Tab-separated table of C-alpha atoms in Angstrom:
chain	number	residue	atom	x	y	z
Z	1029	MET	CA	2.670	-4.461	14.432
Z	1030	ASN	CA	6.011	-6.773	14.898
Z	1031	GLY	CA	5.112	-7.285	18.642
Z	1032	ILE	CA	1.894	-8.954	17.887
Z	1033	LYS	CA	3.529	-10.402	14.820
Z	1034	SER	CA	5.688	-12.299	18.173
Z	1035	PHE	CA	3.000	-12.410	20.598
Z	1036	PHE	CA	1.085	-14.857	18.230
Z	1037	THR	CA	3.839	-17.010	17.315
Z	1038	ASN	CA	5.183	-17.584	21.002
Z	1039	LYS	CA	4.513	-20.547	21.796
Z	1040	TRP	CA	3.330	-19.962	25.501
Z	1041	THR	CA	0.619	-17.664	23.918
Z	1042	LYS	CA	-0.488	-20.704	21.663
Z	1043	PHE	CA	-0.494	-23.335	24.865
Z	1044	THR	CA	-2.752	-20.787	26.394
Z	1045	LEU	CA	-5.241	-19.712	23.662
Z	1046	ALA	CA	-5.644	-24.042	22.763
Z	1047	SER	CA	-5.175	-24.828	26.744
Z	1048	VAL	CA	-8.957	-21.826	26.820
Z	1049	ALA	CA	-10.157	-24.136	23.088
Z	1050	TYR	CA	-10.634	-27.050	24.696
Z	1051	LEU	CA	-11.117	-26.428	28.397
Z	1052	LEU	CA	-14.632	-24.369	26.877
Z	1053	LEU	CA	-15.735	-26.555	24.521
Z	1054	PHE	CA	-14.723	-30.145	25.436
Z	1055	VAL	CA	-14.297	-29.578	29.176
Z	1056	VAL	CA	-16.959	-27.644	29.976
Z	1057	TRP	CA	-19.410	-27.835	27.432
Z	1058	THR	CA	-19.638	-32.360	27.516
Z	1059	GLY	CA	-18.716	-31.458	31.392
Z	1060	ASN	CA	-16.528	-35.084	31.310
Z	1061	LEU	CA	-14.059	-33.948	34.056
Z	1062	TRP	CA	-11.938	-36.375	32.126
Z	1063	LEU	CA	-11.194	-35.152	29.097
Z	1064	LEU	CA	-8.892	-32.906	31.222
Z	1065	ILE	CA	-6.338	-35.970	29.589
Z	1066	GLY	CA	-6.390	-33.958	27.043
Z	1067	LEU	CA	-3.864	-30.769	28.740
Z	1068	PRO	CA	-0.814	-32.661	29.104
Z	1069	LEU	CA	-0.923	-33.334	25.154
Z	1070	ILE	CA	-1.440	-30.243	24.208
Z	1071	TYR	CA	1.519	-28.739	26.582
Z	1072	ASP	CA	3.503	-31.858	25.104
Z	1073	ALA	CA	2.240	-30.696	21.164
Z	1074	TYR	CA	3.016	-26.927	22.364
Z	1075	ILE	CA	6.222	-26.766	24.762
Z	1076	SER	CA	7.803	-29.819	26.049
Z	1077	LYS	CA	7.381	-31.443	22.090
Z	1078	LEU	CA	8.533	-35.041	23.891
Z	1079	PHE	CA	6.063	-36.847	21.315
Z	1080	TYR	CA	7.779	-35.340	18.869
Z	1081	ARG	CA	11.593	-35.274	20.673
Z	1082	TYR	CA	11.881	-39.442	20.810
Z	1083	VAL	CA	8.844	-40.304	18.325
Z	1084	TRP	CA	7.084	-38.112	15.577
Z	1085	HIS	CA	10.803	-36.670	13.859
Z	1086	TYR	CA	10.932	-40.042	12.727
Z	1087	ASN	CA	8.254	-39.645	10.459
Z	1088	ASP	CA	8.927	-36.131	8.919
Z	1089	ASP	CA	13.413	-38.301	8.184
Z	1090	LEU	CA	11.003	-40.436	6.023
Z	1091	ARG	CA	9.259	-37.667	4.348
Z	1092	LYS	CA	12.084	-35.656	3.219
Z	1093	ARG	CA	13.651	-39.054	2.212
Z	1094	SER	CA	10.911	-40.768	-0.440
Z	1095	LYS	CA	8.499	-38.236	-1.915
Z	1096	ILE	CA	6.458	-41.285	-2.205
Z	1097	TYR	CA	5.473	-41.858	1.298
Z	1098	ASN	CA	5.642	-37.993	1.840
Z	1099	SER	CA	2.586	-37.708	-1.197
Z	1100	VAL	CA	0.759	-41.423	0.628
Z	1101	TYR	CA	0.753	-39.646	4.388
Z	1102	GLU	CA	-0.355	-35.709	3.041
Z	1103	TRP	CA	-3.889	-37.878	1.817
Z	1104	VAL	CA	-3.715	-39.427	4.105
Z	1105	SER	CA	-3.615	-36.938	7.453
Z	1106	ALA	CA	-6.244	-34.555	4.615
Z	1107	ILE	CA	-8.730	-37.418	4.866
Z	1108	ILE	CA	-8.370	-38.145	8.329
Z	1109	PHE	CA	-8.530	-34.559	8.722
Z	1110	ALA	CA	-11.869	-34.284	7.553
Z	1111	THR	CA	-13.058	-37.079	8.453
Z	1112	VAL	CA	-12.827	-36.178	12.439
Z	1113	ALA	CA	-13.394	-32.752	11.459
Z	1114	ALA	CA	-16.492	-34.017	9.544
Z	1115	THR	CA	-18.017	-36.126	12.040
Z	1116	LEU	CA	-17.815	-33.567	14.930
Z	1117	ILE	CA	-19.661	-31.471	13.028
Z	1118	HIS	CA	-22.640	-34.218	12.427
Z	1119	LEU	CA	-22.453	-35.371	15.936
Z	1120	PHE	CA	-22.134	-31.603	18.004
Z	1121	VAL	CA	-23.235	-28.939	15.804
Z	1122	PHE	CA	-25.912	-30.333	12.487
Z	1123	GLN	CA	-26.876	-32.946	10.173
Z	1124	LEU	CA	-28.499	-33.499	7.305
Z	1125	TYR	CA	-31.347	-35.225	7.146
Z	1126	VAL	CA	-33.924	-35.959	3.198
Z	1127	ILE	CA	-37.852	-36.377	3.637
Z	1128	PRO	CA	-38.311	-39.825	2.708
Z	1129	THR	CA	-42.835	-39.523	3.924
Z	1130	SER	CA	-46.077	-37.768	2.444
Z	1131	SER	CA	-46.324	-37.575	6.521
Z	1132	MET	CA	-45.446	-33.769	6.014
Z	1133	GLU	CA	-46.966	-32.756	3.730
Z	1134	LYS	CA	-48.457	-29.566	2.750
Z	1135	SER	CA	-45.279	-28.311	5.518
Z	1136	LEU	CA	-42.009	-30.501	3.876
Z	1137	LEU	CA	-42.487	-31.836	0.841
Z	1138	ILE	CA	-40.688	-35.696	-0.290
Z	1139	GLY	CA	-38.263	-34.780	-1.647
Z	1140	ASP	CA	-36.826	-31.906	0.883
Z	1141	TYR	CA	-33.452	-32.114	2.176
Z	1142	LEU	CA	-33.559	-30.511	5.458
Z	1143	TYR	CA	-30.234	-28.538	7.732
Z	1144	VAL	CA	-31.040	-29.823	11.567
Z	1145	SER	CA	-29.613	-27.776	14.184
Z	1146	LYS	CA	-28.553	-30.249	16.450
Z	1147	VAL	CA	-27.212	-27.128	18.633
Z	1148	ALA	CA	-30.500	-25.716	19.015
Z	1149	TYR	CA	-31.683	-28.100	22.368
Z	1150	GLY	CA	-27.968	-29.350	22.880
Z	1151	PRO	CA	-26.081	-32.560	21.048
Z	1152	GLN	CA	-26.447	-34.920	22.072
Z	1153	VAL	CA	-23.324	-37.476	23.544
Z	1154	PRO	CA	-23.059	-40.795	21.296
Z	1155	ASN	CA	-24.539	-43.703	23.022
Z	1156	THR	CA	-22.224	-45.615	20.357
Z	1157	PRO	CA	-19.586	-44.152	19.642
Z	1158	LEU	CA	-18.046	-46.783	18.130
Z	1159	SER	CA	-19.160	-46.421	14.663
Z	1160	PHE	CA	-18.268	-46.606	11.416
Z	1161	PRO	CA	-18.006	-43.072	10.255
Z	1162	PHE	CA	-21.402	-40.847	7.728
Z	1163	VAL	CA	-24.198	-44.214	8.630
Z	1164	HIS	CA	-26.305	-44.953	10.884
Z	1165	HIS	CA	-26.739	-48.205	12.007
Z	1166	THR	CA	-26.109	-50.776	9.004
Z	1167	MET	CA	-22.774	-50.413	7.031
Z	1168	PRO	CA	-22.952	-49.419	2.863
Z	1169	PHE	CA	-24.023	-52.233	0.413
Z	1170	SER	CA	-26.169	-54.444	2.901
Z	1171	GLN	CA	-29.100	-54.603	4.516
Z	1172	THR	CA	-27.925	-56.197	8.469
Z	1173	LYS	CA	-24.370	-55.933	9.347
Z	1174	LYS	CA	-24.419	-53.052	12.313
Z	1175	SER	CA	-22.454	-50.332	11.452
Z	1176	PHE	CA	-21.816	-49.727	14.919
Z	1177	SER	CA	-20.614	-51.273	17.927
Z	1178	GLU	CA	-21.783	-51.587	21.898
Z	1179	CYS	CA	-18.305	-53.036	23.544
Z	1180	ILE	CA	-19.240	-49.392	25.044
Z	1181	LYS	CA	-22.053	-47.618	25.786
Z	1182	TRP	CA	-22.416	-43.908	27.412
Z	1183	PRO	CA	-25.689	-43.331	29.239
Z	1184	TYR	CA	-27.635	-40.065	28.129
Z	1185	HIS	CA	-26.335	-36.926	28.900
Z	1186	ARG	CA	-26.848	-34.210	26.213
Z	1187	LEU	CA	-24.614	-30.806	26.342
Z	1188	LYS	CA	-26.246	-27.281	26.613
Z	1189	GLY	CA	-28.452	-25.975	23.632
Z	1190	LEU	CA	-29.285	-22.385	22.646
Z	1191	GLY	CA	-33.281	-23.713	24.526
Z	1192	GLN	CA	-35.556	-25.988	25.218
Z	1193	VAL	CA	-38.112	-27.875	22.192
Z	1194	GLU	CA	-40.778	-25.592	22.435
Z	1195	ARG	CA	-44.863	-26.372	21.305
Z	1196	ASN	CA	-45.058	-26.568	17.273
Z	1197	ASP	CA	-41.179	-26.879	16.386
Z	1198	VAL	CA	-40.837	-29.476	13.363
Z	1199	VAL	CA	-38.601	-32.156	15.194
Z	1200	VAL	CA	-35.786	-34.342	14.110
Z	1201	PHE	CA	-35.693	-37.804	16.285
Z	1202	ASN	CA	-34.817	-41.403	16.708
Z	1203	PHE	CA	-37.632	-43.459	16.603
Z	1204	PRO	CA	-38.862	-43.908	20.302
Z	1205	ALA	CA	-40.711	-47.979	18.681
Z	1206	GLY	CA	-38.029	-48.448	16.919
Z	1207	ASP	CA	-35.563	-50.455	20.084
Z	1208	THR	CA	-36.591	-53.701	18.947
Z	1209	VAL	CA	-36.123	-53.988	15.120
Z	1210	LEU	CA	-37.325	-57.558	12.375
Z	1211	LEU	CA	-33.706	-57.285	10.870
Z	1212	GLU	CA	-35.383	-59.078	7.789
Z	1213	ASN	CA	-38.634	-56.510	7.744
Z	1214	GLN	CA	-37.201	-53.692	8.679
Z	1215	ALA	CA	-40.035	-50.906	6.834
Z	1216	VAL	CA	-42.670	-51.831	9.975
Z	1217	THR	CA	-43.276	-51.470	13.477
Z	1218	TYR	CA	-41.894	-55.015	15.297
Z	1219	TYR	CA	-44.795	-54.096	17.847
Z	1220	ASP	CA	-47.889	-53.432	15.026
Z	1221	VAL	CA	-46.441	-56.980	13.782
Z	1222	LEU	CA	-46.428	-58.680	16.777
Z	1223	ARG	CA	-50.068	-57.855	18.441
Z	1224	GLU	CA	-50.769	-58.785	15.149
Z	1225	TYR	CA	-48.874	-62.222	15.954
Z	1226	GLN	CA	-51.221	-62.125	19.318
Z	1227	ARG	CA	-54.301	-61.168	18.403
Z	1228	GLU	CA	-53.818	-64.645	15.457
Z	1229	PHE	CA	-52.054	-66.992	18.086
Z	1230	GLY	CA	-52.019	-66.466	21.722
Z	1231	GLU	CA	-49.630	-63.852	23.951
Z	1232	VAL	CA	-46.891	-66.640	24.400
Z	1233	GLU	CA	-47.314	-68.486	21.109
Z	1234	GLY	CA	-47.334	-64.755	18.982
Z	1235	ARG	CA	-44.013	-63.978	20.773
Z	1236	ARG	CA	-42.725	-67.395	19.737
Z	1237	ARG	CA	-43.557	-67.788	16.158
Z	1238	LEU	CA	-42.787	-64.208	15.152
Z	1239	ASN	CA	-39.215	-64.784	16.846
Z	1240	GLU	CA	-39.820	-68.204	14.573
Z	1241	ASP	CA	-40.399	-66.396	10.954
Z	1242	TYR	CA	-38.076	-62.842	11.881
Z	1243	THR	CA	-34.383	-62.706	13.621
Z	1244	VAL	CA	-35.117	-59.751	16.007
Z	1245	ILE	CA	-32.133	-57.333	16.729
Z	1246	SER	CA	-32.701	-54.310	19.816
Z	1247	ARG	CA	-30.933	-51.088	18.675
Z	1248	PRO	CA	-29.607	-48.168	20.821
Z	1249	VAL	CA	-31.294	-44.566	20.871
Z	1250	ASP	CA	-28.806	-42.787	18.890
Z	1251	LYS	CA	-28.931	-45.767	15.702
Z	1252	ARG	CA	-32.493	-46.271	15.683
Z	1253	GLU	CA	-34.661	-44.901	12.308
Z	1254	ASN	CA	-34.620	-40.518	12.237
Z	1255	TYR	CA	-38.119	-39.413	12.191
Z	1256	VAL	CA	-39.425	-35.581	11.747
Z	1257	LYS	CA	-42.844	-34.506	13.095
Z	1258	ARG	CA	-44.006	-31.384	14.860
Z	1259	CYS	CA	-43.926	-31.227	18.223
Z	1260	VAL	CA	-47.205	-30.772	19.878
Z	1261	GLY	CA	-46.786	-31.087	23.186
Z	1262	ILE	CA	-44.251	-30.276	25.452
Z	1263	PRO	CA	-44.059	-31.697	30.078
Z	1264	ASN	CA	-47.018	-30.647	31.681
Z	1265	ASP	CA	-49.288	-30.271	28.484
Z	1266	THR	CA	-52.473	-32.587	27.432
Z	1267	ILE	CA	-53.123	-32.821	24.263
Z	1268	ARG	CA	-56.731	-33.827	22.818
Z	1269	ILE	CA	-58.310	-34.600	19.984
Z	1270	ILE	CA	-61.429	-33.771	19.172
Z	1271	ASP	CA	-63.244	-34.771	15.741
Z	1272	THR	CA	-60.201	-34.263	13.551
Z	1273	GLU	CA	-58.631	-31.031	15.383
Z	1274	LEU	CA	-56.064	-30.634	19.015
Z	1275	TYR	CA	-56.592	-28.800	21.322
Z	1276	VAL	CA	-53.805	-28.373	23.762
Z	1277	ASN	CA	-54.423	-27.773	27.288
Z	1278	GLY	CA	-58.379	-26.426	26.266
Z	1279	GLU	CA	-57.603	-24.297	23.589
Z	1280	LYS	CA	-57.433	-25.247	19.454
Z	1281	GLN	CA	-53.959	-24.923	17.755
Z	1282	ILE	CA	-52.708	-22.179	16.025
Z	1283	ASP	CA	-53.677	-22.253	12.484
Z	1284	LEU	CA	-50.830	-23.911	9.780
Z	1285	PRO	CA	-51.033	-23.171	6.487
Z	1286	GLY	CA	-49.670	-26.736	5.769
Z	1287	LYS	CA	-51.761	-29.124	7.417
Z	1288	GLN	CA	-53.530	-31.394	5.282
Z	1289	TYR	CA	-56.805	-34.011	6.340
Z	1290	ILE	CA	-58.263	-36.433	4.238
Z	1291	TYR	CA	-60.729	-34.701	2.664
Z	1292	PHE	CA	-64.460	-36.794	0.619
Z	1293	VAL	CA	-65.349	-35.048	-2.588
Z	1294	GLN	CA	-68.429	-35.882	-4.381
Z	1295	SER	CA	-69.254	-33.987	-7.856
Z	1296	SER	CA	-71.897	-33.989	-10.589
Z	1297	SER	CA	-68.992	-34.538	-12.852
Z	1298	PRO	CA	-65.506	-35.588	-13.055
Z	1299	ILE	CA	-63.117	-33.802	-11.970
Z	1300	THR	CA	-59.948	-33.341	-14.525
Z	1301	GLN	CA	-56.373	-33.212	-13.880
Z	1302	TYR	CA	-56.243	-30.022	-14.073
Z	1303	ALA	CA	-57.632	-29.025	-11.379
Z	1304	ILE	CA	-56.592	-30.637	-8.855
Z	1305	ASP	CA	-52.989	-29.837	-10.254
Z	1306	ASN	CA	-53.707	-26.290	-9.848
Z	1307	LEU	CA	-54.525	-26.913	-6.478
Z	1308	GLY	CA	-51.667	-28.288	-5.639
Z	1309	ILE	CA	-53.555	-31.641	-4.140
Z	1310	THR	CA	-50.311	-34.136	-4.967
Z	1311	GLU	CA	-52.143	-36.899	-2.511
Z	1312	TRP	CA	-55.603	-38.499	-4.471
Z	1313	SER	CA	-57.817	-41.383	-5.610
Z	1314	GLY	CA	-61.301	-41.916	-7.139
Z	1315	SER	CA	-62.951	-41.318	-10.972
Z	1316	GLY	CA	-66.412	-40.053	-11.767
Z	1317	SER	CA	-68.408	-38.608	-9.193
Z	1318	TYR	CA	-66.533	-39.607	-6.045
Z	1319	TYR	CA	-63.336	-38.544	-4.692
Z	1320	TYR	CA	-60.804	-39.174	-1.894
Z	1321	MET	CA	-58.718	-36.172	-1.563
Z	1322	THR	CA	-55.756	-35.084	0.954
Z	1323	MET	CA	-55.316	-31.539	0.909
Z	1324	THR	CA	-55.356	-27.466	2.981
Z	1325	GLU	CA	-58.721	-26.397	4.315
Z	1326	GLU	CA	-57.858	-23.952	2.198
Z	1327	ALA	CA	-57.761	-26.139	-0.860
Z	1328	ALA	CA	-60.724	-27.506	-0.207
Z	1329	ALA	CA	-62.674	-23.980	0.318
Z	1330	LYS	CA	-61.668	-23.867	-3.272
Z	1331	VAL	CA	-63.029	-27.705	-4.146
Z	1332	LYS	CA	-66.479	-26.556	-2.489
Z	1333	ALA	CA	-66.687	-23.812	-4.584
Z	1334	MET	CA	-66.146	-25.574	-7.862
Z	1335	PRO	CA	-69.212	-25.445	-9.775
Z	1336	ASN	CA	-69.660	-29.105	-10.207
Z	1337	VAL	CA	-67.977	-30.391	-6.466
Z	1338	THR	CA	-71.842	-31.296	-4.087
Z	1339	SER	CA	-69.591	-32.360	-1.008
Z	1340	VAL	CA	-66.729	-31.467	0.694
Z	1341	THR	CA	-66.784	-33.638	4.181
Z	1342	ARG	CA	-63.771	-34.610	6.118
Z	1343	TYR	CA	-62.568	-38.117	7.241
Z	1344	ASN	CA	-63.247	-38.589	10.562
Z	1345	ALA	CA	-61.670	-41.753	12.447
Z	1346	GLN	CA	-64.983	-43.218	14.696
Z	1347	SER	CA	-63.791	-46.668	15.246
Z	1348	PRO	CA	-61.258	-47.368	17.438
Z	1349	LEU	CA	-57.971	-48.912	15.649
Z	1350	PRO	CA	-55.637	-52.059	17.564
Z	1351	ASP	CA	-52.083	-49.645	17.630
Z	1352	ILE	CA	-54.462	-46.748	17.746
Z	1353	PHE	CA	-51.751	-45.451	21.715
Z	1354	PRO	CA	-51.777	-47.555	23.968
Z	1355	SER	CA	-53.516	-50.212	22.864
Z	1356	ALA	CA	-54.872	-50.896	25.477
Z	1357	GLU	CA	-58.628	-52.198	26.619
Z	1358	GLY	CA	-60.199	-49.582	28.325
Z	1359	TYR	CA	-58.870	-47.182	26.002
Z	1360	GLU	CA	-61.769	-46.182	22.672
Z	1361	TRP	CA	-59.641	-43.999	20.694
Z	1362	THR	CA	-58.953	-42.735	17.172
Z	1363	GLN	CA	-56.303	-40.971	15.336
Z	1364	ASP	CA	-59.194	-38.382	15.041
Z	1365	ASN	CA	-60.762	-38.339	18.518
Z	1366	PHE	CA	-58.142	-39.094	21.840
Z	1367	GLY	CA	-57.219	-38.289	25.094
Z	1368	PRO	CA	-57.609	-36.325	27.036
Z	1369	LEU	CA	-53.757	-37.262	28.000
Z	1370	TRP	CA	-50.935	-35.712	30.350
Z	1371	ILE	CA	-48.001	-35.186	29.180
Z	1372	PRO	CA	-44.841	-36.646	32.039
Z	1373	ALA	CA	-42.422	-34.017	32.594
Z	1374	LYS	CA	-39.164	-34.189	34.620
Z	1375	GLY	CA	-39.337	-34.771	38.452
Z	1376	SER	CA	-43.476	-35.225	38.092
Z	1377	THR	CA	-45.028	-37.825	39.687
Z	1378	VAL	CA	-48.600	-39.082	38.846
Z	1379	THR	CA	-50.919	-41.629	40.878
Z	1380	LEU	CA	-51.011	-44.660	38.800
Z	1381	THR	CA	-53.930	-46.922	38.630
Z	1382	THR	CA	-54.618	-50.221	36.462
Z	1383	GLU	CA	-57.216	-48.106	34.104
Z	1384	ASN	CA	-53.443	-45.290	33.443
Z	1385	LEU	CA	-51.018	-47.471	33.796
Z	1386	PRO	CA	-50.832	-48.571	30.100
Z	1387	LEU	CA	-50.309	-44.824	29.699
Z	1388	TYR	CA	-46.955	-44.908	31.215
Z	1389	ARG	CA	-46.317	-48.569	31.315
Z	1390	ARG	CA	-43.556	-48.046	28.631
Z	1391	ILE	CA	-41.692	-45.086	29.923
Z	1392	ILE	CA	-41.181	-46.741	33.442
Z	1393	GLU	CA	-40.475	-49.743	32.129
Z	1394	VAL	CA	-38.282	-49.331	28.545
Z	1395	TYR	CA	-37.857	-45.247	28.643
Z	1396	GLU	CA	-36.530	-45.609	31.951
Z	1397	GLY	CA	-35.398	-48.849	32.627
Z	1398	ASN	CA	-37.657	-50.046	36.059
Z	1399	THR	CA	-38.984	-53.906	36.146
Z	1400	LEU	CA	-42.778	-53.585	37.050
Z	1401	GLU	CA	-45.495	-56.293	38.038
Z	1402	VAL	CA	-49.278	-56.084	39.134
Z	1403	ALA	CA	-50.518	-58.257	41.107
Z	1404	PRO	CA	-53.722	-60.186	40.337
Z	1405	ASP	CA	-55.828	-58.186	43.732
Z	1406	GLY	CA	-54.051	-54.836	41.529
Z	1407	THR	CA	-51.344	-53.616	43.267
Z	1408	ILE	CA	-48.570	-52.368	41.230
Z	1409	TYR	CA	-44.269	-53.254	42.118
Z	1410	ILE	CA	-41.990	-51.289	40.495
Z	1411	ASN	CA	-38.791	-51.711	41.602
Z	1412	ASP	CA	-40.620	-54.576	43.488
Z	1413	GLU	CA	-41.957	-52.555	46.067
Z	1414	PRO	CA	-45.569	-52.465	46.041
Z	1415	THR	CA	-46.199	-48.287	45.468
Z	1416	ASP	CA	-49.530	-46.062	43.968
Z	1417	LYS	CA	-47.185	-43.510	42.746
Z	1418	TYR	CA	-44.154	-42.667	39.922
Z	1419	THR	CA	-42.302	-39.837	39.840
Z	1420	PHE	CA	-40.649	-39.008	36.279
Z	1421	LYS	CA	-36.497	-38.966	35.333
Z	1422	MET	CA	-36.831	-37.172	32.038
Z	1423	ASN	CA	-39.537	-35.277	29.667
Z	1424	TYR	CA	-41.225	-36.837	27.665
Z	1425	TYR	CA	-42.857	-34.831	24.433
Z	1426	TRP	CA	-45.628	-35.604	21.727
Z	1427	MET	CA	-45.269	-35.240	17.710
Z	1428	MET	CA	-47.833	-35.642	14.964
Z	1429	GLY	CA	-46.949	-35.367	10.663
Z	1430	ASP	CA	-48.982	-32.701	9.130
Z	1431	ASN	CA	-50.562	-34.434	7.030
Z	1432	ARG	CA	-52.615	-35.743	9.715
Z	1433	HIS	CA	-54.425	-38.793	7.951
Z	1434	ASN	CA	-51.186	-39.833	6.855
Z	1435	SER	CA	-48.742	-39.838	9.357
Z	1436	ALA	CA	-47.643	-42.826	12.000
Z	1437	ASP	CA	-47.234	-40.289	14.869
Z	1438	SER	CA	-47.361	-40.467	18.514
Z	1439	ARG	CA	-51.255	-41.369	18.199
Z	1440	PHE	CA	-50.054	-44.664	17.352
Z	1441	TRP	CA	-46.925	-45.208	19.715
Z	1442	GLY	CA	-46.946	-42.991	22.163
Z	1443	PHE	CA	-44.655	-40.057	23.866
Z	1444	VAL	CA	-40.574	-39.440	22.317
Z	1445	PRO	CA	-38.219	-38.702	25.773
Z	1446	GLU	CA	-35.834	-36.179	25.709
Z	1447	ASP	CA	-32.819	-38.478	25.259
Z	1448	HIS	CA	-34.497	-39.532	21.521
Z	1449	ILE	CA	-34.604	-35.543	20.689
Z	1450	VAL	CA	-31.688	-35.085	17.432
Z	1451	GLY	CA	-32.842	-32.258	16.405
Z	1452	LYS	CA	-34.471	-28.540	15.246
Z	1453	ALA	CA	-35.361	-28.692	11.065
Z	1454	SER	CA	-34.074	-24.900	10.804
Z	1455	PHE	CA	-34.820	-24.850	6.804
Z	1456	VAL	CA	-35.040	-26.673	3.709
Z	1457	TRP	CA	-31.291	-26.187	2.147
Z	1458	PHE	CA	-31.891	-28.728	-1.172
Z	1459	SER	CA	-35.048	-30.241	-2.298
Z	1460	ARG	CA	-36.031	-32.662	-5.095
Z	1461	ASP	CA	-38.886	-32.976	-7.075
Z	1462	LYS	CA	-38.253	-36.720	-7.950
Z	1463	GLU	CA	-41.794	-37.412	-7.706
Z	1464	THR	CA	-43.073	-35.846	-11.036
Z	1465	GLY	CA	-39.383	-35.748	-12.439
Z	1466	LYS	CA	-39.403	-32.186	-12.611
Z	1467	GLY	CA	-35.863	-31.376	-11.405
Z	1468	ILE	CA	-34.622	-29.157	-9.112
Z	1469	ARG	CA	-37.247	-27.094	-6.238
Z	1470	TRP	CA	-36.040	-23.200	-6.627
Z	1471	ASP	CA	-38.436	-21.775	-4.391
Z	1472	ARG	CA	-38.280	-23.705	-1.715
Z	1473	LEU	CA	-34.325	-23.158	-1.203
Z	1474	PHE	CA	-32.765	-22.368	1.819
Z	1475	LYS	CA	-36.879	-21.810	3.361
Z	1476	LYS	CA	-37.537	-21.711	7.024
Z	1477	ILE	CA	-39.654	-23.828	8.637
Z	1478	ARG	CA	-42.256	-23.003	10.296
């Protein structure tokens, strides 16, 4: 026993174990050879102790002489350690996220607190490492002051994870259209407002007026708003929506118990609030004989079986909207009748035409950083070179909310690049019903997300 104890208390054993752990966690996992510079520091901490001998021993002497200094030192060191540890866990292990909207009901409810695993797909090295801890993009008690510095900007690099994004995973990601923000009205999407201005005033004048009316700012990838949706399409999939039903590679999407749609309900007499509550319907309007209800197929079948209900019809958007992706002429798509659309995969090549260019233009220009121009004769120039092909540098995904008629998702703003993926929503660790004031939803605690 004494031999084992002396082995693990030996300074060379401690140095070896600390060095191996450091190499595996920070050099091998991150793939950053610059972090090898940490090994001399570990050697000094356990073996040579030069820093302690010439600098740090003054701190220990002062702690022995002053009780006040020692007390302050212990508090400060504890706070620094806790901050650093929590920050590393937040960046590389997991993140806690609360559901703010109903776009995923009934799968996820407003007030659900999610455990988001970053190791599931591999954590990202932050794009902006210099930032205020425990906040996202804005300083506490402020609506406009940013919480990060762009003095140091690191390129996209994802560490190795436990797996890849799979079809029908519930994923947390940075909002792709959140690269540009109206500072005075951050609840809206910049590109939607820009299109409204341009429809009213013209392309050039509309942009100018928008810049006059608002302060327009940009945000790096890791500081864009976090969204949570279901990944319904992975790289190389082809998706299509026909009469509200999603098809992936020609096959209908698997049944999801929480998936909801808007239904028109007609009845011969009023439907009571008691009956609506019993069916778990939280989004509805109407009275008398005509109602709009957001509900699952199961709930719709129960409503249809009610003796005073004469018809139940699912809403099916037929009229194209200018805000439906790709927001271009020639694409008469709606949120309920959409596609077909191929999802790009890293290394795959697409033949570009003026017809399909609107689908992939944002990828080429914004997400992958190229210049793109179309000559009057239709010739496409990428980085000033004429071409009719493009090879993608990243994987892309298609995200949709389970509350299909009340979700701002890929149908409106397009593909989600792999460098925007934050992590996998694993389980609900806490849930509170703020809407009705019923308090904690005990039946949802530690519920696995499917």
